[in-house]
Backbone as a printed PyTorch tensor [residue, N CA C, xyz], in Angstrom:
tensor([[[ -5.4940, -21.1840, -23.8980],
         [ -4.1850, -21.4260, -23.1260],
         [ -3.0520, -20.4250, -23.2310]],

        [[ -3.0830, -19.7180, -24.5340],
         [ -1.9980, -18.8440, -24.5220],
         [ -2.1880, -17.5340, -23.8730]],

        [[ -3.6260, -17.5310, -23.9790],
         [ -4.1160, -16.2660, -22.7250],
         [ -3.6450, -16.6740, -21.3920]],

        [[ -3.7500, -17.6620, -20.5920],
         [ -3.7490, -18.3920, -19.5010],
         [ -2.4640, -18.0190, -19.0490]],

        [[ -1.4720, -18.3400, -20.0870],
         [  0.1420, -18.2000, -19.5150],
         [  0.7600, -16.7150, -19.6980]],

        [[ -0.2160, -16.0360, -20.7550],
         [ -0.2100, -14.5390, -20.3330],
         [ -0.2300, -13.7560, -18.8400]],

        [[ -1.3510, -14.4860, -18.5400],
         [ -2.1040, -13.9700, -16.8810],
         [ -1.1250, -14.4760, -16.2000]],

        [[ -0.4690, -15.5420, -16.2320],
         [  0.4850, -16.2810, -15.2900],
         [  1.6800, -15.3020, -15.4810]],

        [[  2.3390, -15.0450, -16.3550],
         [  3.3480, -13.7890, -16.6550],
         [  3.0940, -12.8720, -15.6730]],

        [[  1.7830, -12.0070, -15.8790],
         [  1.4400, -10.6660, -15.2950],
         [  1.3430, -11.1500, -13.7990]],

        [[  0.7220, -12.0130, -13.6660],
         [  0.4720, -12.3730, -12.2830],
         [  2.3110, -12.6040, -11.3880]],

        [[  2.9850, -13.2410, -12.0080],
         [  4.2160, -13.5500, -11.4910],
         [  5.1920, -12.0240, -11.6350]],

        [[  4.9610, -11.3840, -12.5230],
         [  5.7210, -10.0590, -12.6800],
         [  5.2550,  -9.2560, -11.3390]],

        [[  3.8530,  -9.3900, -10.8620],
         [  3.4020,  -7.9680, -10.1880],
         [  3.7780,  -8.4700,  -8.8130]],

        [[  3.7820,  -9.9910,  -8.6790],
         [  3.9970, -10.6060,  -7.2370],
         [  5.4950, -10.2520,  -6.9460]],

        [[  6.4510,  -9.9850,  -7.6870],
         [  7.7270,  -9.7990,  -7.3910],
         [  8.5530,  -8.6070,  -7.5500]],

        [[  7.4720,  -7.4220,  -8.2370],
         [  7.8570,  -5.9900,  -8.6680],
         [  8.0720,  -5.3560,  -7.3490]],

        [[  9.1790,  -4.7250,  -7.3590],
         [  9.3430,  -3.6770,  -6.0180],
         [ 10.2050,  -4.6110,  -5.3410]],

        [[ 10.0000,  -6.0120,  -5.1290],
         [ 10.6870,  -6.6360,  -3.8920],
         [ 11.6530,  -6.7670,  -3.5670]],

        [[ 12.5460,  -6.5430,  -2.4990],
         [ 14.0750,  -6.9620,  -2.3690],
         [ 14.4790,  -5.6390,  -2.1360]],

        [[ 14.1220,  -4.2260,  -2.0450],
         [ 14.3200,  -3.0750,  -1.7580],
         [ 14.0900,  -3.1050,  -0.2330]],

        [[ 15.3030,  -3.2740,   0.6940],
         [ 15.1310,  -2.7370,   2.0400],
         [ 14.6700,  -1.1280,   2.5810]],

        [[ 14.0000,  -1.0950,   3.4850],
         [ 13.8430,   0.0320,   4.0070],
         [ 14.6120,   0.9090,   4.5590]],

        [[ 15.4550,   0.0780,   5.0650],
         [ 16.7380,   0.8080,   5.8840],
         [ 17.8930,  -0.3470,   5.3390]],

        [[ 18.8280,   0.5870,   4.5270],
         [ 20.2750,  -0.1190,   3.9140],
         [ 21.0250,  -1.0680,   5.0600]],

        [[ 21.0970,  -0.4410,   6.3140],
         [ 21.6300,  -1.1770,   7.3250],
         [ 21.4580,  -2.4720,   7.5280]],

        [[ 20.0260,  -2.6430,   7.2300],
         [ 19.2440,  -3.9910,   7.4460],
         [ 18.7280,  -4.3940,   6.4310]],

        [[ 19.4830,  -4.9640,   5.0400],
         [ 18.9980,  -5.2100,   3.7670],
         [ 18.3050,  -6.5450,   4.1110]],

        [[ 17.9920,  -7.4150,   4.8980],
         [ 17.2010,  -8.5190,   4.9920],
         [ 15.9770,  -8.0760,   5.8100]],

        [[ 15.8080,  -6.8470,   6.2790],
         [ 14.7480,  -6.6580,   7.1150],
         [ 13.4500,  -6.5020,   6.3720]],

        [[ 12.2590,  -7.0900,   6.3600],
         [ 11.4140,  -6.7460,   5.3900],
         [ 10.1030,  -6.0420,   5.8560]],

        [[  9.8280,  -5.5930,   7.1040],
         [  8.9090,  -4.7980,   7.7260],
         [  9.0870,  -3.3530,   7.3890]],

        [[  7.8490,  -2.6350,   7.3230],
         [  7.6060,  -1.4250,   7.3210],
         [  8.1440,  -0.8310,   8.6640]],

        [[  8.0470,  -1.5120,   9.6090],
         [  8.5040,  -1.0180,  11.0570],
         [  9.8960,  -1.0750,  11.0550]],

        [[ 10.5320,   0.0700,  11.6480],
         [ 11.7530,   0.2880,  11.6500],
         [ 12.8490,  -1.1040,  12.4530]],

        [[ 13.7630,  -1.4530,  11.9190],
         [ 14.0920,  -2.7300,  12.8370],
         [ 15.1360,  -1.8220,  14.2540]],

        [[ 14.7220,  -2.3040,  15.3800],
         [ 15.1500,  -2.0270,  16.3330],
         [ 15.9780,  -3.3190,  16.9140]],

        [[ 17.3740,  -3.6090,  16.7070],
         [ 17.7330,  -4.9090,  17.1620],
         [ 17.3990,  -5.3440,  18.7140]],

        [[ 17.2630,  -4.6120,  19.5170],
         [ 17.4080,  -5.0720,  20.7410],
         [ 16.3420,  -4.1280,  21.6410]],

        [[ 15.6010,  -4.5680,  22.5620],
         [ 14.8380,  -3.8120,  23.6450],
         [ 15.6270,  -3.1630,  24.4650]],

        [[ 15.4560,  -1.2520,  24.4480],
         [ 16.3400,  -0.8480,  25.3500],
         [ 15.3110,  -0.6900,  26.7430]],

        [[ 16.5920,  -1.1440,  27.7670],
         [ 15.9980,  -1.1620,  29.0980],
         [ 15.5710,  -0.1060,  29.6950]],

        [[ 15.9440,   1.2350,  29.3880],
         [ 15.0530,   2.4400,  29.7500],
         [ 13.6220,   2.5280,  29.2210]],

        [[ 13.7710,   1.8510,  27.9910],
         [ 12.1720,   2.1200,  27.5090],
         [ 11.0730,   1.2140,  27.9470]],

        [[ 11.5910,   0.5190,  28.8250],
         [ 10.3420,  -0.2700,  29.2750],
         [ 10.7080,  -0.5490,  30.8530]],

        [[ 11.8630,   0.0470,  31.4520],
         [ 11.5960,  -0.1680,  33.0370],
         [ 11.9760,   1.3260,  33.8110]],

        [[ 11.5500,   1.5150,  34.5070],
         [ 11.7510,   2.7050,  35.4770],
         [ 11.9180,   2.5310,  36.8940]],

        [[ 12.0840,   1.1800,  37.4300],
         [ 12.4390,   1.0070,  38.4330],
         [ 13.5290,   1.1060,  39.1940]],

        [[ 14.0270,   0.5750,  40.0960],
         [ 15.4400,   0.3950,  40.5560],
         [ 16.4140,   0.0920,  39.6700]],

        [[ 17.7080,  -0.0810,  39.7560],
         [ 18.7790,  -0.7700,  38.8570],
         [ 18.6480,  -2.2330,  38.9310]],

        [[ 18.7600,  -3.0800,  37.9560],
         [ 18.9120,  -4.2440,  37.9150],
         [ 20.1460,  -4.8700,  37.9000]],

        [[ 21.1360,  -3.9470,  37.7190],
         [ 22.9390,  -4.4740,  37.5690],
         [ 22.9660,  -5.6900,  38.5460]],

        [[ 22.9040,  -5.4830,  39.8670],
         [ 22.9000,  -6.6210,  40.9170],
         [ 22.1900,  -7.6660,  40.7250]],

        [[ 21.1390,  -7.9340,  40.0520],
         [ 20.8720,  -9.2940,  39.7860],
         [ 20.6620,  -9.7080,  38.3780]],

        [[ 21.4070,  -8.8000,  37.5940],
         [ 21.5290,  -9.4690,  35.9760],
         [ 22.1120, -11.1630,  36.0110]],

        [[ 21.5330, -11.7270,  35.1540],
         [ 21.4330, -13.3530,  35.2720],
         [ 21.3480, -14.0460,  36.5600]],

        [[ 21.0440, -13.4740,  37.4340],
         [ 20.7290, -14.4890,  38.7940],
         [ 19.1870, -15.0010,  38.6800]],

        [[ 18.6030, -14.6520,  37.8440],
         [ 17.0810, -15.0500,  37.9500],
         [ 16.8440, -16.5780,  37.6210]],

        [[ 17.9210, -16.8320,  36.6860],
         [ 18.0460, -18.4560,  36.1700],
         [ 18.4410, -19.2640,  37.3170]],

        [[ 19.0390, -18.9410,  38.5550],
         [ 19.4590, -19.7950,  39.8760],
         [ 18.0810, -20.0660,  40.3450]],

        [[ 17.2810, -19.3020,  40.3520],
         [ 15.9200, -19.4820,  41.1400],
         [ 14.9610, -20.2310,  40.5520]],

        [[ 14.5080, -21.4690,  40.6130],
         [ 13.4750, -22.4650,  40.0780],
         [ 11.9460, -21.7940,  39.6560]],

        [[ 11.9860, -20.8140,  40.7300],
         [ 10.4990, -20.5130,  40.7950],
         [ 10.3300, -19.2540,  39.9610]],

        [[ 11.1940, -18.5740,  39.9920],
         [ 11.4580, -17.1050,  39.0240],
         [ 11.4500, -17.8360,  37.7800]],

        [[ 12.3140, -18.5990,  37.6540],
         [ 12.4610, -19.1040,  35.6990],
         [ 11.4150, -19.6480,  35.3990]],

        [[ 10.3830, -20.3080,  36.2410],
         [  9.1770, -21.0560,  35.9420],
         [  8.1970, -20.2250,  35.4970]],

        [[  8.2600, -19.0340,  36.3130],
         [  7.3240, -17.8770,  36.2650],
         [  7.4100, -17.0290,  34.9120]],

        [[  8.8710, -16.5760,  34.5940],
         [  9.1650, -15.7610,  33.6890],
         [  8.8540, -16.7580,  32.1230]],

        [[  8.8940, -18.0190,  32.4900],
         [  8.9190, -18.9490,  31.1700],
         [  7.2590, -18.5490,  31.0820]],

        [[  6.4600, -18.7050,  32.0030],
         [  4.6560, -18.3150,  31.7980],
         [  4.8240, -17.0960,  31.3480]],

        [[  5.2310, -16.2460,  31.9850],
         [  4.6820, -14.4880,  31.6790],
         [  5.1650, -14.3570,  30.0960]],

        [[  6.4620, -14.9800,  30.0950],
         [  7.0150, -14.3840,  28.5590],
         [  6.0690, -15.1970,  27.1830]],

        [[  5.5090, -16.1280,  27.7400],
         [  4.7620, -16.8470,  26.6300],
         [  3.5630, -15.9540,  26.0340]],

        [[  3.6210, -15.7120,  24.8440],
         [  2.1970, -14.9960,  24.1670],
         [  1.0460, -15.7910,  24.1990]],

        [[  1.1400, -17.0020,  24.6040],
         [ -0.3600, -17.5720,  24.5350],
         [ -1.0810, -17.4140,  26.0840]],

        [[ -0.2600, -16.8500,  27.1440],
         [ -0.5570, -16.6640,  28.6610],
         [ -1.1640, -15.1790,  28.1320]],

        [[ -2.4120, -14.9350,  28.2960],
         [ -3.1790, -13.6370,  28.4490],
         [ -2.3170, -12.7850,  29.2830]],

        [[ -2.5150, -11.0220,  28.7860],
         [ -1.7500, -10.5240,  29.4960],
         [ -2.4830,  -9.9210,  30.8270]],

        [[ -3.5210, -10.2980,  31.1960],
         [ -4.0960, -10.1410,  32.3240],
         [ -3.7930, -11.0340,  33.5420]],

        [[ -3.7980, -12.1420,  33.2710],
         [ -3.3540, -13.5950,  33.4970],
         [ -1.8180, -13.2450,  34.0830]],

        [[ -1.1570, -12.9310,  33.3690],
         [  0.2870, -12.7100,  33.4580],
         [  0.3500, -11.4570,  34.7390]],

        [[ -0.3860, -10.6570,  34.5970],
         [ -0.1890,  -9.3550,  35.2830],
         [ -0.5610,  -9.9070,  36.9270]],

        [[ -1.3930, -10.6030,  36.8970],
         [ -2.2740, -11.3790,  38.3040],
         [ -1.3690, -12.2040,  38.8590]],

        [[ -0.8380, -12.9270,  37.9340],
         [  0.6020, -13.8300,  38.3650],
         [  1.4450, -13.2470,  39.3600]],

        [[  1.8050, -12.0870,  38.4730],
         [  2.8210, -11.1290,  39.3780],
         [  2.5580, -10.6710,  40.5450]],

        [[  1.4280, -10.5300,  40.5110],
         [  0.8050,  -9.4250,  42.0400],
         [  0.6480, -10.5490,  42.9020]],

        [[  0.3630, -11.9100,  42.4830],
         [  0.4040, -12.8390,  43.3110],
         [  1.9260, -13.4550,  44.1200]],

        [[  2.6950, -13.4080,  42.7740],
         [  4.0760, -13.7810,  43.2740],
         [  4.4190, -12.7430,  44.2460]],

        [[  4.4540, -11.5190,  43.9320],
         [  5.2690, -10.5750,  44.6690],
         [  4.6320, -10.2200,  46.1360]],

        [[  2.8720, -10.5920,  45.9230],
         [  2.7480, -10.4490,  47.3870],
         [  2.7100, -11.3230,  48.0290]],

        [[  3.5070, -12.4590,  48.0570],
         [  3.9850, -13.4120,  48.8580],
         [  5.0920, -13.6970,  48.9160]],

        [[  6.2080, -12.7190,  48.1730],
         [  7.5130, -12.2720,  48.6630],
         [  8.0260, -11.7080,  49.8020]],

        [[  9.1380, -12.4350,  50.4960],
         [  9.9290, -11.8670,  51.5720],
         [ 10.2630, -10.4990,  51.4080]],

        [[ 10.9950, -10.2530,  50.1590],
         [ 11.3220,  -9.0630,  49.5700],
         [ 10.8180,  -8.5550,  48.2690]],

        [[  9.8350,  -7.7030,  48.2640],
         [  9.0100,  -7.3140,  47.2750],
         [ 10.0540,  -6.7370,  46.0780]],

        [[ 10.9540,  -5.6640,  46.6040],
         [ 11.8420,  -5.0800,  45.6730],
         [ 12.6960,  -6.0070,  44.9440]],

        [[ 13.3200,  -6.9980,  45.6380],
         [ 14.4250,  -7.9390,  45.1920],
         [ 13.8500,  -8.7320,  44.3700]],

        [[ 12.6720,  -9.2270,  44.8870],
         [ 11.9120, -10.3060,  43.9410],
         [ 11.6160,  -9.4080,  42.7790]],

        [[ 10.9650,  -8.4570,  42.7400],
         [ 10.3330,  -7.7680,  41.4520],
         [ 11.5350,  -7.4210,  40.5470]],

        [[ 12.9000,  -7.0630,  41.1350],
         [ 14.0580,  -6.6590,  40.2030],
         [ 14.3820,  -8.0220,  39.5250]],

        [[ 14.1460,  -9.0550,  40.1000],
         [ 14.4280, -10.5460,  39.8680],
         [ 13.8240, -10.9310,  38.7280]],

        [[ 12.7770, -10.9180,  38.8150],
         [ 11.6050, -11.3230,  37.9750],
         [ 11.4990, -10.5930,  36.5670]],

        [[ 11.8080,  -9.1330,  36.5420],
         [ 11.5620,  -8.4210,  35.4810],
         [ 13.0710,  -8.4220,  34.9070]],

        [[ 14.2900,  -8.8080,  35.2810],
         [ 15.4840,  -9.3450,  34.5110],
         [ 15.4310, -10.2870,  33.9290]],

        [[ 14.6740, -11.3840,  34.5440],
         [ 14.2370, -12.5820,  33.6000],
         [ 13.4390, -12.2520,  32.5170]],

        [[ 12.3350, -11.5010,  32.7020],
         [ 11.2920, -11.1890,  31.4880],
         [ 12.1980, -10.4170,  30.5720]],

        [[ 13.0430,  -9.6150,  30.7140],
         [ 14.0590,  -8.9200,  29.9520],
         [ 14.6340,  -9.6170,  29.0910]],

        [[ 15.4710, -10.3340,  29.6160],
         [ 16.2270, -11.4660,  28.7180],
         [ 15.1790, -12.3730,  28.2910]],

        [[ 14.5880, -13.0860,  28.6020],
         [ 13.6540, -14.1020,  27.9300],
         [ 12.7110, -13.4200,  26.7510]],

        [[ 12.1960, -12.4230,  26.7480],
         [ 11.5010, -11.5290,  25.7100],
         [ 12.1970, -11.1010,  24.7910]],

        [[ 13.4330, -10.7420,  25.2390],
         [ 14.2000, -10.0990,  24.5640],
         [ 15.0050, -11.2300,  23.5550]],

        [[ 15.2280, -12.2720,  24.1540],
         [ 15.4600, -13.3230,  23.2180],
         [ 14.8740, -14.0230,  22.2240]],

        [[ 13.3150, -14.0570,  22.5370],
         [ 12.1930, -14.2120,  22.0230],
         [ 12.0650, -13.3040,  20.7970]],

        [[ 12.1160, -11.9990,  21.0540],
         [ 12.0800, -10.9660,  20.0560],
         [ 13.1890, -11.5190,  18.7350]],

        [[ 14.2840, -11.6010,  19.4610],
         [ 15.7120, -11.6780,  18.5550],
         [ 15.1380, -13.0170,  17.3800]],

        [[ 14.5720, -13.8680,  18.0510],
         [ 14.4390, -15.3730,  17.2910],
         [ 13.6160, -15.0570,  16.0460]],

        [[ 12.5600, -14.2810,  16.4660],
         [ 11.5030, -13.9560,  15.7420],
         [ 11.7710, -12.9890,  14.3990]],

        [[ 12.7570, -12.0450,  14.9560],
         [ 13.7430, -11.1050,  13.8440],
         [ 14.1770, -11.9210,  12.9850]],

        [[ 15.5690, -12.7940,  13.1840],
         [ 16.3850, -13.5890,  12.8420],
         [ 15.3400, -14.2120,  11.6290]],

        [[ 14.3190, -15.1040,  12.3830],
         [ 13.5060, -15.6380,  11.2430],
         [ 12.9200, -14.8890,  10.0170]],

        [[ 12.3810, -13.8520,  10.5180],
         [ 11.8100, -12.8200,   9.5970],
         [ 13.0970, -12.6840,   8.3690]],

        [[ 14.5610, -12.8360,   8.7840],
         [ 15.3480, -12.2450,   7.8520],
         [ 15.9720, -13.4510,   6.9070]],

        [[ 15.5020, -14.7640,   7.6990],
         [ 15.8920, -15.8720,   7.0270],
         [ 14.6300, -16.0270,   5.8010]],

        [[ 13.8230, -15.7000,   6.0810],
         [ 12.3610, -15.8980,   5.2800],
         [ 12.6760, -14.8260,   4.0190]],

        [[ 12.9410, -13.8620,   4.5120],
         [ 13.5560, -12.7000,   3.4360],
         [ 14.5580, -13.2590,   2.5030]],

        [[ 15.4950, -13.3800,   3.0770],
         [ 16.4100, -14.0700,   1.9200],
         [ 15.8900, -15.4340,   0.8820]],

        [[ 14.9950, -16.2690,   1.5390],
         [ 14.4600, -17.1930,   0.8500],
         [ 13.4460, -16.6910,  -0.4100]],

        [[ 13.1510, -15.3980,   0.0850],
         [ 11.7740, -14.6010,  -0.8940],
         [ 12.5060, -14.2200,  -1.8390]],

        [[ 13.4660, -13.6960,  -1.5020],
         [ 14.7100, -13.1650,  -2.7520],
         [ 15.1010, -13.7810,  -3.7420]],

        [[ 15.6510, -15.3990,  -3.2290],
         [ 15.7610, -16.4670,  -4.0420],
         [ 14.6440, -16.6930,  -4.9600]],

        [[ 13.4500, -16.6620,  -4.2290],
         [ 12.1470, -16.8910,  -4.8970],
         [ 11.8900, -16.4650,  -6.0130]],

        [[ 12.0130, -14.9470,  -5.7470],
         [ 11.7200, -13.9000,  -6.6800],
         [ 12.9050, -13.7140,  -7.9260]],

        [[ 13.7280, -14.1940,  -7.7120],
         [ 14.8670, -14.1810,  -8.9060],
         [ 14.4070, -15.3530,  -9.8350]],

        [[ 13.7830, -16.3220,  -8.8230],
         [ 13.6670, -17.7600,  -9.8490],
         [ 12.3410, -17.4160, -10.6440]],

        [[ 11.3490, -16.9260,  -9.8530],
         [ 10.2900, -16.5120, -10.6310],
         [ 10.6350, -15.2730, -11.8140]],

        [[ 11.6350, -14.7910, -11.9130],
         [ 11.8400, -13.8210, -12.9030],
         [ 12.3210, -14.9480, -14.0050]],

        [[ 13.2560, -15.2530, -13.3990],
         [ 13.7830, -16.3160, -14.6090],
         [ 13.0460, -17.2300, -15.2480]],

        [[ 12.1710, -17.8000, -14.6580],
         [ 11.1950, -18.6560, -15.4550],
         [ 10.1990, -17.8620, -16.4230]],

        [[  9.6470, -16.3320, -15.6650],
         [  9.1750, -15.6780, -16.7540],
         [  9.6970, -15.4690, -17.8610]],

        [[ 10.8210, -15.0580, -17.8160],
         [ 11.9120, -14.5580, -19.0910],
         [ 11.6000, -15.8720, -19.9030]],

        [[ 11.7380, -17.1430, -19.3880],
         [ 12.0760, -18.4690, -20.3260],
         [ 10.7790, -18.8270, -20.4830]],

        [[  9.4580, -18.3960, -19.8990],
         [  8.1640, -18.6590, -20.3850],
         [  7.9770, -17.8930, -21.6810]],

        [[  8.2100, -16.4690, -21.4550],
         [  8.0020, -15.5130, -22.7530],
         [  8.9730, -15.9660, -23.6350]],

        [[ 10.0040, -16.6910, -23.6700],
         [ 10.8740, -16.8460, -25.1180],
         [ 10.4140, -17.8860, -25.5390]],

        [[  9.6350, -18.9020, -24.6050],
         [  8.9680, -20.3740, -25.1570],
         [  7.8260, -19.9290, -25.9730]],

        [[  7.2660, -18.7980, -25.7160],
         [  5.8990, -18.1800, -26.2610],
         [  6.1860, -17.4660, -27.5010]],

        [[  7.4410, -16.8400, -27.4640],
         [  7.8270, -16.3240, -28.7630],
         [  8.3480, -17.1040, -30.0330]],

        [[  8.7800, -18.4420, -29.8420],
         [  9.4410, -19.2510, -30.6660],
         [  8.3340, -19.1710, -31.6410]],

        [[  8.8770, -19.5130, -33.0320],
         [  8.2090, -19.7410, -34.1680],
         [  7.4390, -20.8500, -34.0880]],

        [[  7.7380, -22.1090, -33.5380],
         [  6.8510, -23.1340, -33.4910],
         [  6.4660, -23.2620, -32.0450]],

        [[  6.1320, -22.8320, -31.0680],
         [  5.8530, -23.2100, -29.5300],
         [  5.5840, -24.4620, -29.2140]],

        [[  6.2590, -24.9500, -28.3570],
         [  6.2660, -26.2290, -27.7660],
         [  4.8730, -25.9080, -26.6190]],

        [[  3.6890, -26.3880, -26.7700],
         [  2.7000, -25.8660, -25.8040],
         [  2.7030, -26.6630, -24.4370]],

        [[  3.2900, -28.1420, -24.5160],
         [  3.5700, -28.9470, -23.5280],
         [  4.5910, -28.0140, -22.6650]],

        [[  5.5480, -27.6840, -22.9360],
         [  6.5660, -26.9990, -22.0370],
         [  6.2710, -25.6360, -21.3870]],

        [[  5.2330, -24.8620, -22.5320],
         [  4.9350, -23.9870, -22.2570],
         [  3.6030, -24.0380, -20.9640]],

        [[  3.2470, -24.9430, -20.9960],
         [  2.0840, -25.4700, -20.1680],
         [  2.8410, -25.5710, -18.6000]],

        [[  3.7750, -26.5530, -18.9140],
         [  4.3560, -27.0760, -17.7320],
         [  5.3150, -25.9000, -16.8890]],

        [[  5.9700, -25.0200, -17.5680],
         [  6.5910, -23.9890, -17.0880],
         [  5.4240, -22.8780, -16.6820]],

        [[  4.2480, -22.7470, -17.2280],
         [  3.2810, -21.8140, -16.8140],
         [  2.6920, -22.6050, -15.0960]],

        [[  2.5450, -23.7470, -15.1060],
         [  2.0500, -24.1530, -13.9480],
         [  2.8730, -23.8410, -13.0030]],

        [[  4.1510, -24.1940, -13.3110],
         [  5.2040, -24.1730, -12.2280],
         [  5.2350, -22.7930, -11.7250]],

        [[  5.2310, -21.7160, -12.6150],
         [  5.2290, -20.2320, -12.2410],
         [  3.9120, -20.1390, -11.2970]],

        [[  2.7630, -20.4510, -11.5470],
         [  1.6430, -20.1400, -10.6560],
         [  1.7840, -20.8860,  -9.0950]],

        [[  2.5780, -22.1650,  -9.3720],
         [  2.4100, -22.7700,  -7.7560],
         [  3.9930, -21.6090,  -7.1720]],

        [[  4.9770, -21.0190,  -7.6300],
         [  5.6050, -20.6150,  -7.4440],
         [  5.3690, -19.3040,  -6.6350]],

        [[  4.5670, -18.7630,  -7.3160],
         [  4.2050, -17.5580,  -7.4160],
         [  3.0510, -17.4270,  -6.0090]],

        [[  2.2380, -18.2940,  -6.1090],
         [  1.2300, -18.5060,  -5.0350],
         [  2.0430, -18.5950,  -3.7140]],

        [[  3.2490, -19.8610,  -3.5850],
         [  4.0670, -19.5900,  -2.4230],
         [  4.7320, -18.5080,  -2.3220]],

        [[  5.1230, -17.7020,  -2.9300],
         [  5.9260, -16.3840,  -2.8470],
         [  4.8450, -15.3130,  -2.1240]],

        [[  3.5120, -15.3570,  -2.4790],
         [  2.5560, -14.4270,  -2.0520],
         [  2.2310, -14.8880,  -0.7760]],

        [[  2.1580, -16.5510,  -0.3970],
         [  1.2780, -16.7150,   1.0170],
         [  2.7230, -16.6040,   1.8930]],

        [[  3.9870, -16.6070,   1.4960],
         [  4.7790, -16.0770,   2.3660],
         [  5.0020, -14.6750,   2.8100]],

        [[  4.7480, -13.9390,   1.5550],
         [  4.5160, -12.5260,   1.9040],
         [  3.8150, -12.2810,   2.9420]],

        [[  2.4010, -12.6880,   3.0640],
         [  1.2550, -12.4860,   3.6530],
         [  1.6860, -13.0750,   5.0130]],

        [[  2.3560, -14.1390,   5.4810],
         [  2.6680, -14.2240,   6.5200],
         [  3.6970, -13.1210,   7.1460]],

        [[  4.6940, -13.0830,   6.3670],
         [  5.8480, -11.8160,   6.5990],
         [  5.1110, -10.6900,   7.1980]],

        [[  3.9570, -10.2390,   6.9760],
         [  3.2670,  -9.2430,   7.1620],
         [  2.6040,  -9.1820,   8.2750]],

        [[  2.0100, -10.1950,   8.7350],
         [  1.3830, -10.6460,  10.1840],
         [  2.6690, -10.7690,  11.1270]],

        [[  3.9110, -11.5870,  10.8310],
         [  5.0460, -11.8590,  11.8140],
         [  5.7840, -10.5770,  12.1960]],

        [[  5.6150,  -9.6470,  11.0790],
         [  6.0620,  -7.9780,  11.4000],
         [  5.5020,  -7.6780,  12.5810]],

        [[  4.2050,  -7.5540,  13.0870],
         [  3.5830,  -6.9510,  14.1750],
         [  4.4090,  -7.6970,  15.3410]],

        [[  4.9850,  -8.8640,  15.2760],
         [  4.7970,  -9.5640,  16.9440],
         [  6.0530,  -8.7840,  17.4550]],

        [[  7.1500,  -8.3030,  16.9790],
         [  8.4840,  -7.5840,  17.6970],
         [  7.8770,  -6.2960,  18.7460]],

        [[  6.6570,  -5.7950,  18.0880],
         [  6.3900,  -4.5500,  18.4960],
         [  5.2890,  -5.1100,  19.6920]],

        [[  4.7810,  -6.2350,  19.4350],
         [  3.7500,  -6.9010,  20.5670],
         [  4.5060,  -7.3800,  21.6480]],

        [[  5.6720,  -7.6450,  21.2210],
         [  6.6840,  -8.4440,  22.5760],
         [  7.1650,  -7.2350,  23.0810]],

        [[  7.6230,  -6.0310,  22.3980],
         [  7.8920,  -4.5300,  23.1410],
         [  6.7680,  -4.3210,  24.4640]],

        [[  5.2890,  -4.2020,  23.8400],
         [  4.3100,  -3.7410,  24.4190],
         [  3.8860,  -4.6390,  25.8200]],

        [[  4.4120,  -6.0620,  25.5430],
         [  4.0180,  -6.9870,  26.5480],
         [  4.6850,  -6.7260,  27.8070]],

        [[  6.3020,  -6.6390,  27.2520],
         [  7.2850,  -6.3440,  28.4530],
         [  7.2260,  -5.0420,  29.1030]],

        [[  6.5340,  -3.9550,  28.4710],
         [  6.4090,  -2.6700,  28.7330],
         [  5.4120,  -3.1190,  30.3590]],

        [[  4.1510,  -3.4600,  29.4530],
         [  3.2210,  -3.4700,  30.4220],
         [  3.4310,  -4.4720,  31.5690]],

        [[  4.1560,  -5.8330,  31.4470],
         [  4.5150,  -6.2620,  32.8950],
         [  5.6170,  -5.5870,  33.4780]],

        [[  6.6750,  -4.9450,  33.0850],
         [  7.3320,  -4.0800,  33.7410],
         [  6.4270,  -3.1190,  34.3440]],

        [[  5.6490,  -2.1830,  33.8190],
         [  4.5920,  -1.1580,  34.8570],
         [  3.8640,  -2.0230,  35.9340]],

        [[  3.5860,  -3.4870,  35.7290],
         [  2.9910,  -4.1920,  37.0970],
         [  3.8320,  -4.5230,  37.9720]],

        [[  4.9010,  -4.9470,  37.4670],
         [  6.2990,  -5.0510,  38.6030],
         [  6.4050,  -3.8810,  39.4000]],

        [[  6.5480,  -2.6690,  38.8000],
         [  6.8980,  -1.1020,  39.1580],
         [  5.7240,  -0.8740,  40.5420]],

        [[  4.6910,  -1.1380,  39.9450],
         [  3.7520,  -0.4870,  41.0520],
         [  3.6550,  -1.5120,  42.1460]],

        [[  3.8290,  -2.7500,  42.0010],
         [  3.8230,  -3.7670,  43.1870],
         [  4.6990,  -3.6860,  44.1720]],

        [[  6.2270,  -2.7910,  43.7050],
         [  7.2740,  -2.6730,  44.5960],
         [  7.3480,  -1.5080,  44.8120]],

        [[  6.7610,  -0.2090,  44.2300],
         [  6.8200,   0.9920,  44.8370],
         [  6.3330,   0.9680,  46.1170]]])
């Protein structure tokens, strides 16, 4: 049993080693290797006509609002979204005005979606930091129990099992974070692709 608890300690230490050091000190809770870009730059995804005159107005158009919701949803395949854009603009009385309104909506919706994902990542990072501190504290407590002259095996086993569980949750969260870190980039790419489709239709 002592061997098992020693392994538990080593696994717990390995899990939290190096954790909590942000790549960019400006964003201490940002966990991704990808640089944090708080908002998508309009210039990076749109080379069409200026959108100043349609800013916020897309919400007043029920048809555009519904289409924006469909196109912004990641469950909607990109090809299907692009086809829906083409169909919508081909039926529009003023392609340019409708295209601008549609992209303004997509820009707002996907930026908001992206912010939500990024805020969620930072919330989980704060939880991970707390979890790492708890694992560190419990690891030291377990080592102290093992070092006693007359170690209480029941306490050692209980704390060892607790550490195994805490470490597993910590690792599961870390794996989820790695996956979710890809999402903001995927949103950027989706917005760029949809914007390009709109531009091609209104040129």
